[in-house]
mmCIF file of C-alpha atoms in Angstrom:
data_model
loop_
_atom_site.group_PDB
_atom_site.id
_atom_site.type_symbol
_atom_site.label_atom_id
_atom_site.label_comp_id
_atom_site.label_asym_id
_atom_site.label_seq_id
_atom_site.Cartn_x
_atom_site.Cartn_y
_atom_site.Cartn_z
ATOM 1 C CA UNK A 1 5.409 -13.382 10.274
ATOM 2 C CA UNK A 2 3.135 -10.368 10.663
ATOM 3 C CA UNK A 3 2.115 -10.661 7.041
ATOM 4 C CA UNK A 4 -1.015 -12.606 7.887
ATOM 5 C CA UNK A 5 -2.535 -11.033 10.958
ATOM 6 C CA UNK A 6 -5.849 -12.477 12.032
ATOM 7 C CA UNK A 7 -7.555 -9.237 10.983
ATOM 8 C CA UNK A 8 -7.020 -10.165 7.358
ATOM 9 C CA UNK A 9 -9.139 -13.292 7.769
ATOM 10 C CA UNK A 10 -12.105 -11.465 9.274
ATOM 11 C CA UNK A 11 -12.997 -10.336 5.759
ATOM 12 C CA UNK A 12 -16.387 -11.112 4.311
ATOM 13 C CA UNK A 13 -17.240 -14.519 2.909
ATOM 14 C CA UNK A 14 -17.522 -13.365 -0.693
ATOM 15 C CA UNK A 15 -14.149 -11.644 -0.625
ATOM 16 C CA UNK A 16 -12.448 -14.833 0.550
ATOM 17 C CA UNK A 17 -14.271 -17.020 -1.977
ATOM 18 C CA UNK A 18 -13.286 -14.733 -4.840
ATOM 19 C CA UNK A 19 -9.616 -14.699 -3.899
ATOM 20 C CA UNK A 20 -9.796 -18.467 -3.446
ATOM 21 C CA UNK A 21 -10.874 -18.805 -7.082
ATOM 22 C CA UNK A 22 -7.645 -17.257 -8.365
ATOM 23 C CA UNK A 23 -5.325 -20.292 -8.076
ATOM 24 C CA UNK A 24 -7.968 -22.730 -9.320
ATOM 25 C CA UNK A 25 -9.480 -21.004 -12.359
ATOM 26 C CA UNK A 26 -6.817 -22.132 -14.813
ATOM 27 C CA UNK A 27 -7.258 -25.785 -13.861
ATOM 28 C CA UNK A 28 -11.062 -25.821 -14.096
ATOM 29 C CA UNK A 29 -11.225 -26.481 -17.821
ATOM 30 C CA UNK A 30 -14.142 -28.912 -17.607
ATOM 31 C CA UNK A 31 -16.598 -30.414 -15.148
ATOM 32 C CA UNK A 32 -14.448 -33.352 -14.025
ATOM 33 C CA UNK A 33 -11.277 -31.295 -13.539
ATOM 34 C CA UNK A 34 -13.200 -28.654 -11.603
ATOM 35 C CA UNK A 35 -14.780 -31.356 -9.415
ATOM 36 C CA UNK A 36 -11.385 -32.867 -8.627
ATOM 37 C CA UNK A 37 -9.799 -29.483 -7.895
ATOM 38 C CA UNK A 38 -12.674 -28.471 -5.613
ATOM 39 C CA UNK A 39 -12.579 -31.788 -3.763
ATOM 40 C CA UNK A 40 -8.801 -31.636 -3.333
ATOM 41 C CA UNK A 41 -9.126 -28.114 -1.926
ATOM 42 C CA UNK A 42 -11.864 -29.209 0.498
ATOM 43 C CA UNK A 43 -9.927 -32.259 1.717
ATOM 44 C CA UNK A 44 -6.700 -30.288 2.094
ATOM 45 C CA UNK A 45 -8.531 -27.529 3.974
ATOM 46 C CA UNK A 46 -9.885 -30.104 6.442
ATOM 47 C CA UNK A 47 -6.491 -31.823 6.769
ATOM 48 C CA UNK A 48 -4.650 -28.546 7.345
ATOM 49 C CA UNK A 49 -7.197 -27.584 9.986
ATOM 50 C CA UNK A 50 -6.832 -30.912 11.811
ATOM 51 C CA UNK A 51 -3.023 -30.715 11.785
ATOM 52 C CA UNK A 52 -3.078 -27.106 12.981
ATOM 53 C CA UNK A 53 -5.471 -27.878 15.830
ATOM 54 C CA UNK A 54 -3.463 -30.928 16.870
ATOM 55 C CA UNK A 55 -0.128 -29.097 16.910
ATOM 56 C CA UNK A 56 -1.374 -25.745 18.177
ATOM 57 C CA UNK A 57 0.701 -25.736 21.360
ATOM 58 C CA UNK A 58 3.817 -27.259 19.827
ATOM 59 C CA UNK A 59 4.431 -25.106 16.756
ATOM 60 C CA UNK A 60 5.551 -21.536 17.314
ATOM 61 C CA UNK A 61 2.894 -19.000 16.398
ATOM 62 C CA UNK A 62 5.371 -17.017 14.286
ATOM 63 C CA UNK A 63 5.895 -19.992 11.996
ATOM 64 C CA UNK A 64 2.232 -20.764 11.400
ATOM 65 C CA UNK A 65 2.053 -19.778 7.724
ATOM 66 C CA UNK A 66 5.191 -21.617 6.498
ATOM 67 C CA UNK A 67 4.198 -24.607 8.644
ATOM 68 C CA UNK A 68 0.700 -24.848 7.161
ATOM 69 C CA UNK A 69 1.926 -24.443 3.599
ATOM 70 C CA UNK A 70 4.675 -27.041 3.959
ATOM 71 C CA UNK A 71 2.352 -29.596 5.572
ATOM 72 C CA UNK A 72 -0.268 -29.152 2.845
ATOM 73 C CA UNK A 73 2.347 -29.200 0.104
ATOM 74 C CA UNK A 74 3.713 -32.473 1.445
ATOM 75 C CA UNK A 75 0.209 -33.970 1.351
ATOM 76 C CA UNK A 76 -0.268 -32.687 -2.195
ATOM 77 C CA UNK A 77 3.081 -34.161 -3.277
ATOM 78 C CA UNK A 78 1.944 -37.537 -1.926
ATOM 79 C CA UNK A 79 -1.293 -37.139 -3.871
ATOM 80 C CA UNK A 80 0.770 -36.391 -6.990
ATOM 81 C CA UNK A 81 2.654 -39.685 -6.462
ATOM 82 C CA UNK A 82 -0.683 -41.484 -6.164
ATOM 83 C CA UNK A 83 -1.912 -39.900 -9.411
ATOM 84 C CA UNK A 84 1.332 -40.778 -11.245
ATOM 85 C CA UNK A 85 0.600 -44.440 -10.606
ATOM 86 C CA UNK A 86 -3.189 -44.645 -10.888
ATOM 87 C CA UNK A 87 -4.457 -41.710 -12.941
ATOM 88 C CA UNK A 88 -1.657 -40.177 -15.019
ATOM 89 C CA UNK A 89 -4.026 -38.464 -17.475
ATOM 90 C CA UNK A 90 -5.641 -36.433 -14.689
ATOM 91 C CA UNK A 91 -2.179 -35.435 -13.434
ATOM 92 C CA UNK A 92 -1.314 -34.177 -16.918
ATOM 93 C CA UNK A 93 -4.479 -32.105 -17.146
ATOM 94 C CA UNK A 94 -4.318 -30.539 -13.681
ATOM 95 C CA UNK A 95 -0.537 -30.124 -13.776
ATOM 96 C CA UNK A 96 0.727 -27.325 -11.554
ATOM 97 C CA UNK A 97 -2.726 -26.586 -10.190
ATOM 98 C CA UNK A 98 -2.373 -29.435 -7.679
ATOM 99 C CA UNK A 99 0.627 -27.900 -5.826
ATOM 100 C CA UNK A 100 -0.981 -24.461 -6.135
ATOM 101 C CA UNK A 101 -3.825 -25.618 -3.857
ATOM 102 C CA UNK A 102 -1.363 -25.098 -0.978
ATOM 103 C CA UNK A 103 -1.460 -21.338 -1.633
ATOM 104 C CA UNK A 104 -5.257 -21.240 -1.771
ATOM 105 C CA UNK A 105 -6.741 -18.720 0.626
ATOM 106 C CA UNK A 106 -9.071 -21.313 2.145
ATOM 107 C CA UNK A 107 -6.061 -23.413 3.159
ATOM 108 C CA UNK A 108 -4.061 -20.401 4.351
ATOM 109 C CA UNK A 109 -7.092 -19.283 6.345
ATOM 110 C CA UNK A 110 -6.579 -22.284 8.627
ATOM 111 C CA UNK A 111 -3.591 -20.447 10.138
ATOM 112 C CA UNK A 112 -6.208 -18.470 12.058
ATOM 113 C CA UNK A 113 -6.675 -21.588 14.210
ATOM 114 C CA UNK A 114 -3.353 -20.781 15.897
ATOM 115 C CA UNK A 115 -4.749 -17.499 17.163
ATOM 116 C CA UNK A 116 -8.392 -17.944 18.133
ATOM 117 C CA UNK A 117 -9.917 -19.422 21.288
ATOM 118 C CA UNK A 118 -13.046 -20.894 19.698
ATOM 119 C CA UNK A 119 -11.361 -23.392 17.372
ATOM 120 C CA UNK A 120 -14.436 -25.363 16.353
ATOM 121 C CA UNK A 121 -16.329 -22.293 15.107
ATOM 122 C CA UNK A 122 -13.492 -21.180 12.805
ATOM 123 C CA UNK A 123 -12.946 -24.753 11.667
ATOM 124 C CA UNK A 124 -16.592 -25.180 10.693
ATOM 125 C CA UNK A 125 -16.553 -21.828 8.908
ATOM 126 C CA UNK A 126 -13.544 -22.929 6.828
ATOM 127 C CA UNK A 127 -15.141 -26.239 5.893
ATOM 128 C CA UNK A 128 -18.366 -24.485 4.919
ATOM 129 C CA UNK A 129 -16.354 -22.066 2.743
ATOM 130 C CA UNK A 130 -14.663 -25.078 1.143
ATOM 131 C CA UNK A 131 -18.041 -26.629 0.277
ATOM 132 C CA UNK A 132 -19.264 -23.370 -1.253
ATOM 133 C CA UNK A 133 -16.017 -23.083 -3.181
ATOM 134 C CA UNK A 134 -16.516 -26.617 -4.553
ATOM 135 C CA UNK A 135 -19.972 -25.709 -5.881
ATOM 136 C CA UNK A 136 -18.805 -22.427 -7.456
ATOM 137 C CA UNK A 137 -15.880 -24.172 -9.122
ATOM 138 C CA UNK A 138 -17.899 -27.065 -10.599
ATOM 139 C CA UNK A 139 -20.495 -24.580 -11.827
ATOM 140 C CA UNK A 140 -17.791 -22.548 -13.593
ATOM 141 C CA UNK A 141 -16.059 -25.653 -14.953
ATOM 142 C CA UNK A 142 -19.347 -27.123 -16.182
ATOM 143 C CA UNK A 143 -20.339 -23.870 -17.861
ATOM 144 C CA UNK A 144 -16.976 -23.661 -19.560
ATOM 145 C CA UNK A 145 -17.269 -27.239 -20.815
ATOM 146 C CA UNK A 146 -20.779 -26.628 -22.180
ATOM 147 C CA UNK A 147 -19.678 -23.537 -24.084
ATOM 148 C CA UNK A 148 -16.386 -24.888 -25.384
ATOM 149 C CA UNK A 149 -17.452 -28.405 -26.433
ATOM 150 C CA UNK A 150 -21.195 -27.979 -26.887
ATOM 151 C CA UNK A 151 -22.121 -30.548 -24.237
ATOM 152 C CA UNK A 152 -21.302 -31.846 -20.806
ATOM 153 C CA UNK A 153 -19.720 -35.244 -20.064
ATOM 154 C CA UNK A 154 -20.640 -36.592 -23.499
ATOM 155 C CA UNK A 155 -24.226 -35.253 -23.604
ATOM 156 C CA UNK A 156 -24.884 -32.830 -26.457
ATOM 157 C CA UNK A 157 -26.607 -29.639 -25.332
ATOM 158 C CA UNK A 158 -25.794 -26.905 -27.832
ATOM 159 C CA UNK A 159 -26.058 -27.066 -31.605
ATOM 160 C CA UNK A 160 -22.597 -25.600 -32.057
ATOM 161 C CA UNK A 161 -19.536 -25.112 -29.900
ATOM 162 C CA UNK A 162 -17.446 -21.997 -29.362
ATOM 163 C CA UNK A 163 -13.921 -23.296 -28.864
ATOM 164 C CA UNK A 164 -12.850 -19.816 -27.736
ATOM 165 C CA UNK A 165 -14.392 -20.514 -24.335
ATOM 166 C CA UNK A 166 -11.913 -23.326 -23.785
ATOM 167 C CA UNK A 167 -9.092 -20.805 -23.758
ATOM 168 C CA UNK A 168 -8.154 -18.669 -20.725
ATOM 169 C CA UNK A 169 -9.799 -15.606 -22.274
ATOM 170 C CA UNK A 170 -13.105 -17.439 -22.428
ATOM 171 C CA UNK A 171 -12.902 -18.261 -18.731
ATOM 172 C CA UNK A 172 -12.377 -14.575 -17.929
ATOM 173 C CA UNK A 173 -15.395 -13.588 -20.013
ATOM 174 C CA UNK A 174 -17.613 -16.270 -18.391
ATOM 175 C CA UNK A 175 -16.515 -15.122 -14.946
ATOM 176 C CA UNK A 176 -17.108 -11.475 -15.851
ATOM 177 C CA UNK A 177 -20.629 -12.238 -17.119
ATOM 178 C CA UNK A 178 -21.465 -14.210 -13.960
ATOM 179 C CA UNK A 179 -20.188 -11.349 -11.849
ATOM 180 C CA UNK A 180 -22.383 -8.896 -13.704
ATOM 181 C CA UNK A 181 -25.362 -11.236 -13.229
ATOM 182 C CA UNK A 182 -24.725 -11.511 -9.489
ATOM 183 C CA UNK A 183 -24.369 -7.744 -9.216
ATOM 184 C CA UNK A 184 -27.592 -7.187 -11.145
ATOM 185 C CA UNK A 185 -29.807 -9.589 -9.201
ATOM 186 C CA UNK A 186 -28.277 -9.233 -5.737
ATOM 187 C CA UNK A 187 -27.004 -5.720 -5.027
ATOM 188 C CA UNK A 188 -26.826 -6.477 -1.289
ATOM 189 C CA UNK A 189 -24.113 -9.088 -1.935
ATOM 190 C CA UNK A 190 -22.139 -6.370 -3.638
ATOM 191 C CA UNK A 191 -22.461 -4.155 -0.592
ATOM 192 C CA UNK A 192 -21.277 -6.957 1.661
ATOM 193 C CA UNK A 193 -18.203 -7.390 -0.465
ATOM 194 C CA UNK A 194 -17.376 -3.702 -0.421
ATOM 195 C CA UNK A 195 -17.730 -3.685 3.338
ATOM 196 C CA UNK A 196 -15.315 -6.589 3.505
ATOM 197 C CA UNK A 197 -12.611 -4.899 1.491
ATOM 198 C CA UNK A 198 -12.502 -1.879 3.786
ATOM 199 C CA UNK B 1 21.130 -12.931 -27.934
ATOM 200 C CA UNK B 2 18.005 -12.825 -30.065
ATOM 201 C CA UNK B 3 16.716 -15.910 -28.244
ATOM 202 C CA UNK B 4 16.991 -14.105 -24.933
ATOM 203 C CA UNK B 5 15.163 -11.097 -26.333
ATOM 204 C CA UNK B 6 12.335 -13.347 -27.533
ATOM 205 C CA UNK B 7 12.253 -15.010 -24.107
ATOM 206 C CA UNK B 8 11.849 -11.604 -22.455
ATOM 207 C CA UNK B 9 9.257 -10.367 -24.926
ATOM 208 C CA UNK B 10 7.408 -13.688 -24.788
ATOM 209 C CA UNK B 11 6.984 -13.323 -21.037
ATOM 210 C CA UNK B 12 5.388 -9.934 -21.585
ATOM 211 C CA UNK B 13 3.164 -10.821 -24.542
ATOM 212 C CA UNK B 14 2.447 -14.316 -25.804
ATOM 213 C CA UNK B 15 3.438 -16.255 -22.675
ATOM 214 C CA UNK B 16 1.947 -13.715 -20.285
ATOM 215 C CA UNK B 17 1.132 -15.526 -17.021
ATOM 216 C CA UNK B 18 -2.196 -13.791 -16.534
ATOM 217 C CA UNK B 19 -3.492 -14.056 -20.071
ATOM 218 C CA UNK B 20 -2.326 -17.545 -21.003
ATOM 219 C CA UNK B 21 -2.115 -19.420 -17.684
ATOM 220 C CA UNK B 22 -4.722 -17.640 -15.553
ATOM 221 C CA UNK B 23 -2.140 -17.361 -12.766
ATOM 222 C CA UNK B 24 -1.883 -14.379 -10.452
ATOM 223 C CA UNK B 25 -5.427 -13.212 -11.128
ATOM 224 C CA UNK B 26 -6.215 -12.215 -7.552
ATOM 225 C CA UNK B 27 -5.520 -8.451 -7.960
ATOM 226 C CA UNK B 28 -8.204 -8.357 -10.663
ATOM 227 C CA UNK B 29 -10.907 -10.315 -8.838
ATOM 228 C CA UNK B 30 -11.750 -7.957 -5.989
ATOM 229 C CA UNK B 31 -12.871 -4.404 -5.947
ATOM 230 C CA UNK B 32 -10.460 -2.252 -4.012
ATOM 231 C CA UNK B 33 -9.603 1.369 -3.658
ATOM 232 C CA UNK B 34 -8.247 2.802 -6.872
ATOM 233 C CA UNK B 35 -4.479 2.830 -6.990
ATOM 234 C CA UNK B 36 -2.349 5.168 -9.038
ATOM 235 C CA UNK B 37 -0.371 3.876 -11.997
ATOM 236 C CA UNK B 38 2.882 4.528 -10.124
ATOM 237 C CA UNK B 39 1.700 2.377 -7.227
ATOM 238 C CA UNK B 40 0.743 -0.473 -9.528
ATOM 239 C CA UNK B 41 4.009 -0.217 -11.410
ATOM 240 C CA UNK B 42 5.807 -0.389 -8.050
ATOM 241 C CA UNK B 43 3.873 -3.523 -7.141
ATOM 242 C CA UNK B 44 4.727 -5.047 -10.514
ATOM 243 C CA UNK B 45 8.394 -4.217 -10.086
ATOM 244 C CA UNK B 46 8.349 -5.816 -6.644
ATOM 245 C CA UNK B 47 6.923 -8.994 -8.172
ATOM 246 C CA UNK B 48 9.623 -8.872 -10.853
ATOM 247 C CA UNK B 49 12.373 -8.491 -8.269
ATOM 248 C CA UNK B 50 10.991 -11.359 -6.198
ATOM 249 C CA UNK B 51 10.611 -13.503 -9.290
ATOM 250 C CA UNK B 52 14.154 -12.894 -10.559
ATOM 251 C CA UNK B 53 15.661 -13.530 -7.120
ATOM 252 C CA UNK B 54 13.665 -16.719 -6.652
ATOM 253 C CA UNK B 55 14.445 -17.893 -10.194
ATOM 254 C CA UNK B 56 18.156 -17.515 -9.421
ATOM 255 C CA UNK B 57 17.902 -19.606 -6.254
ATOM 256 C CA UNK B 58 15.470 -22.081 -7.808
ATOM 257 C CA UNK B 59 17.717 -22.663 -10.807
ATOM 258 C CA UNK B 60 20.707 -23.338 -8.547
ATOM 259 C CA UNK B 61 18.696 -25.597 -6.251
ATOM 260 C CA UNK B 62 17.183 -27.567 -9.116
ATOM 261 C CA UNK B 63 20.170 -27.927 -11.438
ATOM 262 C CA UNK B 64 22.968 -28.171 -8.889
ATOM 263 C CA UNK B 65 21.315 -30.126 -6.064
ATOM 264 C CA UNK B 66 18.089 -31.846 -7.058
ATOM 265 C CA UNK B 67 18.899 -33.018 -10.582
ATOM 266 C CA UNK B 68 22.323 -34.629 -9.892
ATOM 267 C CA UNK B 69 20.887 -36.398 -6.833
ATOM 268 C CA UNK B 70 17.782 -37.587 -8.686
ATOM 269 C CA UNK B 71 15.409 -35.787 -6.290
ATOM 270 C CA UNK B 72 13.301 -33.888 -8.846
ATOM 271 C CA UNK B 73 10.100 -34.917 -7.077
ATOM 272 C CA UNK B 74 10.983 -32.616 -4.176
ATOM 273 C CA UNK B 75 10.764 -29.505 -6.352
ATOM 274 C CA UNK B 76 7.394 -28.376 -4.888
ATOM 275 C CA UNK B 77 8.771 -28.183 -1.372
ATOM 276 C CA UNK B 78 12.146 -26.685 -2.289
ATOM 277 C CA UNK B 79 10.523 -23.980 -4.434
ATOM 278 C CA UNK B 80 8.014 -22.923 -1.785
ATOM 279 C CA UNK B 81 10.779 -22.735 0.829
ATOM 280 C CA UNK B 82 12.776 -20.468 -1.516
ATOM 281 C CA UNK B 83 9.750 -18.202 -2.042
ATOM 282 C CA UNK B 84 9.129 -18.049 1.717
ATOM 283 C CA UNK B 85 12.727 -17.158 2.504
ATOM 284 C CA UNK B 86 12.697 -14.366 -0.050
ATOM 285 C CA UNK B 87 9.394 -12.958 1.201
ATOM 286 C CA UNK B 88 10.858 -12.949 4.724
ATOM 287 C CA UNK B 89 13.949 -11.191 3.396
ATOM 288 C CA UNK B 90 11.829 -8.603 1.593
ATOM 289 C CA UNK B 91 9.928 -8.036 4.808
ATOM 290 C CA UNK B 92 13.112 -6.890 6.531
ATOM 291 C CA UNK B 93 13.173 -3.752 4.371
ATOM 292 C CA UNK B 94 12.649 -0.854 6.749
ATOM 293 C CA UNK B 95 11.731 2.624 5.582
ATOM 294 C CA UNK B 96 9.756 5.085 7.678
ATOM 295 C CA UNK B 97 8.633 7.142 4.702
ATOM 296 C CA UNK B 98 5.794 6.704 2.239
ATOM 297 C CA UNK B 99 7.753 4.166 0.237
ATOM 298 C CA UNK B 100 8.233 1.824 3.187
ATOM 299 C CA UNK B 101 4.536 1.977 4.010
ATOM 300 C CA UNK B 102 3.581 1.028 0.453
ATOM 301 C CA UNK B 103 6.196 -1.711 0.398
ATOM 302 C CA UNK B 104 4.533 -3.484 3.325
ATOM 303 C CA UNK B 105 1.084 -2.847 1.870
ATOM 304 C CA UNK B 106 1.917 -4.734 -1.314
ATOM 305 C CA UNK B 107 3.838 -7.637 0.176
ATOM 306 C CA UNK B 108 0.793 -9.792 1.096
ATOM 307 C CA UNK B 109 -0.698 -9.135 -2.340
ATOM 308 C CA UNK B 110 2.502 -10.127 -4.093
ATOM 309 C CA UNK B 111 2.918 -13.253 -1.997
ATOM 310 C CA UNK B 112 -0.703 -14.346 -2.169
ATOM 311 C CA UNK B 113 -1.006 -14.283 -5.910
ATOM 312 C CA UNK B 114 0.174 -17.489 -7.427
ATOM 313 C CA UNK B 115 2.223 -15.929 -10.218
ATOM 314 C CA UNK B 116 5.605 -16.442 -8.535
ATOM 315 C CA UNK B 117 5.165 -20.027 -7.377
ATOM 316 C CA UNK B 118 3.317 -20.935 -10.590
ATOM 317 C CA UNK B 119 6.017 -19.545 -12.878
ATOM 318 C CA UNK B 120 8.724 -21.358 -10.930
ATOM 319 C CA UNK B 121 6.839 -24.657 -11.020
ATOM 320 C CA UNK B 122 6.158 -24.375 -14.740
ATOM 321 C CA UNK B 123 9.613 -23.285 -15.829
ATOM 322 C CA UNK B 124 12.277 -24.521 -13.439
ATOM 323 C CA UNK B 125 12.788 -27.714 -15.438
ATOM 324 C CA UNK B 126 12.732 -25.845 -18.771
ATOM 325 C CA UNK B 127 15.440 -23.267 -18.104
ATOM 326 C CA UNK B 128 18.790 -24.553 -19.320
ATOM 327 C CA UNK B 129 21.247 -21.811 -18.334
ATOM 328 C CA UNK B 130 21.330 -19.317 -15.512
ATOM 329 C CA UNK B 131 21.047 -16.347 -17.890
ATOM 330 C CA UNK B 132 18.004 -17.929 -19.469
ATOM 331 C CA UNK B 133 16.387 -18.378 -16.055
ATOM 332 C CA UNK B 134 17.025 -14.759 -15.039
ATOM 333 C CA UNK B 135 15.834 -13.266 -18.340
ATOM 334 C CA UNK B 136 12.808 -15.552 -18.491
ATOM 335 C CA UNK B 137 11.777 -14.686 -14.927
ATOM 336 C CA UNK B 138 12.230 -10.964 -15.623
ATOM 337 C CA UNK B 139 10.003 -11.329 -18.689
ATOM 338 C CA UNK B 140 7.205 -12.959 -16.674
ATOM 339 C CA UNK B 141 7.468 -10.292 -13.976
ATOM 340 C CA UNK B 142 7.372 -7.466 -16.511
ATOM 341 C CA UNK B 143 4.341 -9.102 -18.124
ATOM 342 C CA UNK B 144 2.569 -9.050 -14.765
ATOM 343 C CA UNK B 145 3.485 -5.376 -14.175
ATOM 344 C CA UNK B 146 2.384 -4.529 -17.705
ATOM 345 C CA UNK B 147 -1.018 -6.130 -17.144
ATOM 346 C CA UNK B 148 -1.546 -4.293 -13.833
ATOM 347 C CA UNK B 149 -0.871 -0.956 -15.501
ATOM 348 C CA UNK B 150 -2.822 -1.661 -18.656
ATOM 349 C CA UNK B 151 -5.922 -2.816 -16.763
ATOM 350 C CA UNK B 152 -5.844 0.344 -14.656
ATOM 351 C CA UNK B 153 -5.688 2.407 -17.828
ATOM 352 C CA UNK B 154 -8.642 0.436 -19.217
ATOM 353 C CA UNK B 155 -10.578 1.163 -16.042
ATOM 354 C CA UNK B 156 -10.003 4.883 -16.475
ATOM 355 C CA UNK B 157 -11.485 4.698 -19.971
ATOM 356 C CA UNK B 158 -14.364 2.457 -18.859
ATOM 357 C CA UNK B 159 -15.373 4.964 -16.186
ATOM 358 C CA UNK B 160 -16.196 7.519 -18.857
ATOM 359 C CA UNK B 161 -18.492 5.172 -20.781
ATOM 360 C CA UNK B 162 -22.249 5.164 -20.065
ATOM 361 C CA UNK B 163 -22.304 1.572 -18.759
ATOM 362 C CA UNK B 164 -25.096 0.165 -16.541
ATOM 363 C CA UNK B 165 -24.273 0.070 -12.864
ATOM 364 C CA UNK B 166 -24.039 -3.715 -12.552
ATOM 365 C CA UNK B 167 -21.349 -4.183 -15.159
ATOM 366 C CA UNK B 168 -18.903 -1.543 -13.962
ATOM 367 C CA UNK B 169 -15.951 -2.547 -11.826
ATOM 368 C CA UNK B 170 -14.784 -6.155 -11.766
ATOM 369 C CA UNK B 171 -17.135 -7.557 -14.472
ATOM 370 C CA UNK B 172 -16.060 -4.962 -17.031
ATOM 371 C CA UNK B 173 -12.452 -5.499 -15.988
ATOM 372 C CA UNK B 174 -12.669 -9.275 -16.482
ATOM 373 C CA UNK B 175 -14.429 -9.036 -19.842
ATOM 374 C CA UNK B 176 -11.804 -6.562 -21.064
ATOM 375 C CA UNK B 177 -9.070 -8.927 -19.887
ATOM 376 C CA UNK B 178 -10.749 -11.774 -21.778
ATOM 377 C CA UNK B 179 -10.785 -9.764 -25.006
ATOM 378 C CA UNK B 180 -7.153 -8.818 -24.403
ATOM 379 C CA UNK B 181 -6.271 -12.506 -23.936
ATOM 380 C CA UNK B 182 -7.902 -13.268 -27.289
ATOM 381 C CA UNK B 183 -5.929 -10.460 -28.917
ATOM 382 C CA UNK B 184 -2.645 -11.612 -27.394
ATOM 383 C CA UNK B 185 -3.196 -15.183 -28.583
ATOM 384 C CA UNK B 186 -2.670 -13.718 -32.076
ATOM 385 C CA UNK B 187 1.031 -13.392 -31.212
ATOM 386 C CA UNK B 188 1.305 -17.178 -30.934
ATOM 387 C CA UNK B 189 3.929 -18.728 -33.164
ATOM 388 C CA UNK B 190 5.885 -15.518 -33.592
#
């Protein structure tokens, strides 16, 4: 599968983190959901990396992307079984966003381990990206919860709530505002991202 | 007949995957070289084709194999295998000209965005007949293509406005999308 050549994964950090947000945004409706989604992504990233390193010589290089996705999806299906028994309400809220973690760029990035010599460097880079992703996601989820319910985890913060921010449109506006803020205070980050796209 | 029409229109407007589910957002999150409307429409049509083909196979797999055998819990794995096989099939398309080049340029983008897998996961248990599955999938694909084109048209208008430097590009695009999502939610209950 030439679709994912290793060149694609040499993109800049910010580019990868932004694309990684795409499958998780819909699930991050509040702080707790965002925390769970971020943690699942981090754990699955580590697990996919370990499996890929362990089976590097056995699995054909051509099949690396389907292999990684099917392994991670199997793990996520097992996690769904666990949630059905012990935490059904969380399963209802996250819904399809649990299986979608398998298509997250941070997980797919682990396919690069089949190609490179220095496995530990790439592995550490992926885990570090996963940690950063976790923080971005809980920040976004927390912000969305504060705006849509007027407080966070039961603590009142705002005098009134704007239920619009609980809807998907609100998430897009929050993300757009944060983007603008990042662009305004850190123009060099912007340049790094543009360099990455080209 | 009218039901099918509403299913198709619903996929484009009030059930739009991007505006109501936040799926398949990745083309809107990164700044890239400006594409022409024809290119974006082509990418949208490719997503639609992939979605209709995978909905056909997914419906057969779910209703003919998984449901009678009581194996519904395997739907994640079966659906992703179907999507993979179709992407591989699409990759076999060979054309030396401009069209073939663009085809291979879009394929990673179309595969990477979660719209196809997400729509299948959400709807495979809901679709009752094959026609319904095909029309529903076509509606979701057309909704995606429609959003790609409409956001590009927005960007052309936004370029002419005297906006500060830090809000142009992706931030303006996302805020416009948010307002559009609010507008589309007015169609709810139609």
